[in-house]
C-alpha positions as a Markdown table, in Angstrom:
| # | Residue | x | y | z |
|---|---|---|---|---|
| 1 | Met | -61.2 | 47.0 | -179.8 |
| 2 | Arg | -58.4 | 49.7 | -179.6 |
| 3 | Gln | -58.2 | 51.6 | -176.3 |
| 4 | Arg | -58.3 | 55.4 | -176.7 |
| 5 | Ala | -54.9 | 57.1 | -176.3 |
| 6 | Val | -54.4 | 58.9 | -173.0 |
| 7 | Ala | -51.6 | 61.4 | -172.1 |
| 8 | Val | -48.8 | 60.3 | -169.9 |
| 9 | Ile | -47.0 | 63.2 | -168.2 |
| 10 | Glu | -43.4 | 62.7 | -167.1 |
| 11 | Cys | -42.5 | 66.2 | -166.0 |
| 12 | Pro | -39.4 | 65.6 | -163.7 |
| 13 | Gln | -38.9 | 69.2 | -162.4 |
| 14 | Glu | -40.9 | 71.8 | -160.6 |
| 15 | Ile | -40.3 | 74.7 | -162.9 |
| 16 | Pro | -42.5 | 77.7 | -163.9 |
| 17 | Cys | -44.3 | 76.1 | -166.9 |
| 18 | Asn | -47.9 | 75.6 | -167.9 |
| 19 | Pro | -48.3 | 75.4 | -171.7 |
| 20 | Cys | -49.8 | 71.9 | -171.4 |
| 21 | Glu | -52.5 | 73.2 | -169.2 |
| 22 | Thr | -53.3 | 76.0 | -171.6 |
| 23 | Ala | -53.2 | 73.8 | -174.6 |
| 24 | Cys | -55.7 | 71.2 | -173.3 |
| 25 | Pro | -59.1 | 71.9 | -174.8 |
| 26 | Arg | -60.9 | 69.7 | -172.2 |
| 27 | Gly | -59.2 | 70.9 | -169.0 |
| 28 | Ala | -57.6 | 67.5 | -168.4 |
| 29 | Ile | -54.3 | 68.9 | -167.3 |
| 30 | Arg | -54.0 | 71.1 | -164.2 |
| 31 | Val | -50.9 | 72.9 | -163.0 |
| 32 | Gly | -52.7 | 75.5 | -160.8 |
| 33 | Glu | -50.9 | 77.7 | -158.3 |
| 34 | Pro | -48.0 | 78.1 | -157.9 |
| 35 | Ile | -47.1 | 77.7 | -161.6 |
| 36 | Thr | -44.1 | 75.6 | -160.5 |
| 37 | Asn | -46.4 | 72.7 | -159.6 |
| 38 | Cys | -45.9 | 69.6 | -161.7 |
| 39 | Pro | -48.9 | 69.0 | -164.0 |
| 40 | Glu | -51.6 | 66.5 | -163.1 |
| 41 | Leu | -53.8 | 64.7 | -165.5 |
| 42 | Asp | -57.4 | 63.7 | -165.1 |
| 43 | Ala | -57.4 | 60.8 | -167.6 |
| 44 | Thr | -61.2 | 60.7 | -167.6 |
| 45 | Leu | -61.1 | 64.1 | -169.4 |
| 46 | Cys | -58.3 | 63.3 | -171.8 |
| 47 | Ser | -59.3 | 62.8 | -175.4 |
| 48 | Gly | -55.9 | 61.9 | -176.7 |
| 49 | Cys | -55.8 | 64.8 | -179.1 |
| 50 | Gly | -52.0 | 65.3 | -178.6 |
| 51 | Leu | -52.1 | 69.1 | -178.3 |
| 52 | Cys | -50.3 | 69.0 | -175.0 |
| 53 | Leu | -47.5 | 67.0 | -176.6 |
| 54 | Thr | -46.6 | 69.7 | -179.0 |
| 55 | Ala | -47.1 | 72.5 | -176.4 |
| 56 | Cys | -44.7 | 71.0 | -173.8 |
| 57 | Pro | -41.3 | 72.7 | -174.2 |
| 58 | Gly | -39.7 | 69.9 | -172.3 |
| 59 | Leu | -41.1 | 67.1 | -174.6 |
| 60 | Ala | -42.2 | 65.4 | -171.4 |
| 61 | Ile | -45.7 | 64.3 | -172.5 |
| 62 | Phe | -46.6 | 61.2 | -174.5 |
| 63 | Leu | -49.8 | 59.3 | -175.5 |
| 64 | Val | -50.3 | 55.6 | -174.9 |
| 65 | Ala | -53.0 | 53.4 | -176.3 |
| 66 | Arg | -53.1 | 49.7 | -175.5 |
| 67 | Asn | -54.5 | 47.5 | -178.3 |
| 68 | Pro | -55.8 | 43.9 | -178.3 |
| 69 | Gly | -53.3 | 41.3 | -179.2 |
| 70 | Gly | -50.5 | 42.5 | -177.0 |
| 71 | Glu | -49.7 | 45.6 | -179.0 |
| 72 | Ala | -49.6 | 49.2 | -177.8 |
| 73 | Glu | -49.2 | 52.5 | -179.6 |
| 74 | Val | -46.9 | 55.2 | -178.1 |
| 75 | Thr | -47.0 | 58.7 | -179.5 |
| 76 | Phe | -44.2 | 61.2 | -178.8 |
| 77 | Pro | -43.1 | 64.6 | -180.0 |
| 78 | Tyr | -40.4 | 64.5 | -182.7 |
| 79 | Glu | -38.3 | 67.5 | -183.9 |
| 80 | Phe | -35.8 | 65.9 | -186.3 |
| 81 | Leu | -35.6 | 65.7 | -190.1 |
| 82 | Pro | -36.0 | 63.8 | -192.1 |
| 83 | Leu | -39.3 | 62.4 | -190.7 |
| 84 | Pro | -39.6 | 58.6 | -190.5 |
| 85 | Glu | -41.7 | 56.9 | -193.2 |
| 86 | Leu | -44.9 | 55.1 | -192.4 |
| 87 | Gly | -44.3 | 51.4 | -191.8 |
| 88 | Ala | -40.6 | 51.9 | -191.1 |
| 89 | Glu | -39.1 | 49.6 | -188.5 |
| 90 | Val | -37.2 | 51.6 | -185.9 |
| 91 | Glu | -35.4 | 51.1 | -182.6 |
| 92 | Ala | -37.7 | 52.1 | -179.7 |
| 93 | Val | -35.8 | 54.0 | -177.1 |
| 94 | Asn | -36.4 | 55.0 | -173.5 |
| 95 | Arg | -36.1 | 58.6 | -172.1 |
| 96 | Lys | -32.3 | 58.0 | -171.8 |
| 97 | Gly | -32.0 | 57.1 | -175.4 |
| 98 | Gln | -31.3 | 53.4 | -174.6 |
| 99 | Arg | -32.7 | 50.8 | -176.9 |
| 100 | Val | -35.6 | 48.9 | -175.3 |
| 101 | Gly | -36.9 | 47.1 | -178.4 |
| 102 | Thr | -38.2 | 47.7 | -181.9 |
| 103 | Gly | -41.3 | 49.4 | -183.2 |
| 104 | Arg | -43.2 | 50.2 | -186.4 |
| 105 | Val | -44.1 | 53.7 | -187.4 |
| 106 | Val | -47.9 | 53.8 | -187.7 |
| 107 | Ala | -48.5 | 57.6 | -187.8 |
| 108 | Val | -46.7 | 60.8 | -188.6 |
| 109 | Arg | -48.7 | 64.0 | -188.0 |
| 110 | Gln | -48.3 | 67.6 | -187.2 |
| 111 | Pro | -51.1 | 69.2 | -185.3 |
| 112 | Lys | -52.3 | 72.6 | -186.4 |
| 113 | Gly | -50.1 | 75.3 | -184.8 |
| 114 | Ala | -47.3 | 72.9 | -183.9 |
| 115 | Asp | -44.4 | 74.7 | -185.5 |
| 116 | Gly | -41.6 | 72.3 | -186.0 |
| 117 | Thr | -42.9 | 69.6 | -183.7 |
| 118 | Trp | -44.3 | 66.4 | -185.2 |
| 119 | Leu | -46.1 | 63.5 | -183.5 |
| 120 | Ile | -44.7 | 60.1 | -184.3 |
| 121 | Thr | -46.8 | 57.0 | -183.3 |
| 122 | Leu | -45.0 | 53.7 | -182.9 |
| 123 | Ala | -46.7 | 50.3 | -182.6 |
| 124 | Val | -44.7 | 48.3 | -179.9 |
| 125 | Pro | -45.2 | 45.2 | -177.8 |
| 126 | Asp | -47.6 | 46.1 | -174.9 |
| 127 | Asp | -44.9 | 45.3 | -172.3 |
| 128 | Leu | -42.7 | 48.1 | -173.7 |
| 129 | Ala | -45.4 | 50.9 | -173.7 |
| 130 | Ala | -44.4 | 52.2 | -170.2 |
| 131 | Asp | -40.7 | 52.6 | -171.4 |
| 132 | Val | -40.8 | 53.7 | -175.0 |
| 133 | Arg | -40.3 | 57.5 | -175.3 |
| 134 | Gly | -38.7 | 57.9 | -178.6 |
| 135 | Met | -37.1 | 56.3 | -181.6 |
| 136 | Arg | -33.9 | 55.9 | -183.5 |
| 137 | Arg | -33.6 | 54.8 | -187.1 |
| 138 | Ile | -32.2 | 51.3 | -187.8 |
| 139 | Asn | -29.0 | 51.5 | -189.9 |
| 140 | Arg | -29.5 | 49.0 | -192.7 |
| 141 | Glu | -26.1 | 49.4 | -194.3 |
């Protein structure tokens, strides 16, 4: 059975920012006072809806779901065109843009109100889930 997706927050700086807290309909993310606090997640409240991903101006929130059979799904914000096609094989990259493996695009969606930010979900080997934070197309020429 597929595990539910849960947000992973990798906010590296204490800056005045709280759109993720405001966007979460279940109150799973807390910044509090002062507004420069790094956000904290209560994973038991997280529904995996992804609204925080598109609200975060720093693109620093991801969803991770671990599936049976050694596969995981990583969802990340994506702001480039053209969008990848479902089923496409892509390079899975870490937060520095370094290739860490390959993944398969299993979902492309734009939550309501997410102007210009799409959510891409990659299926990747489970051992890569903690590192994958984006994708790069594979050049087939």
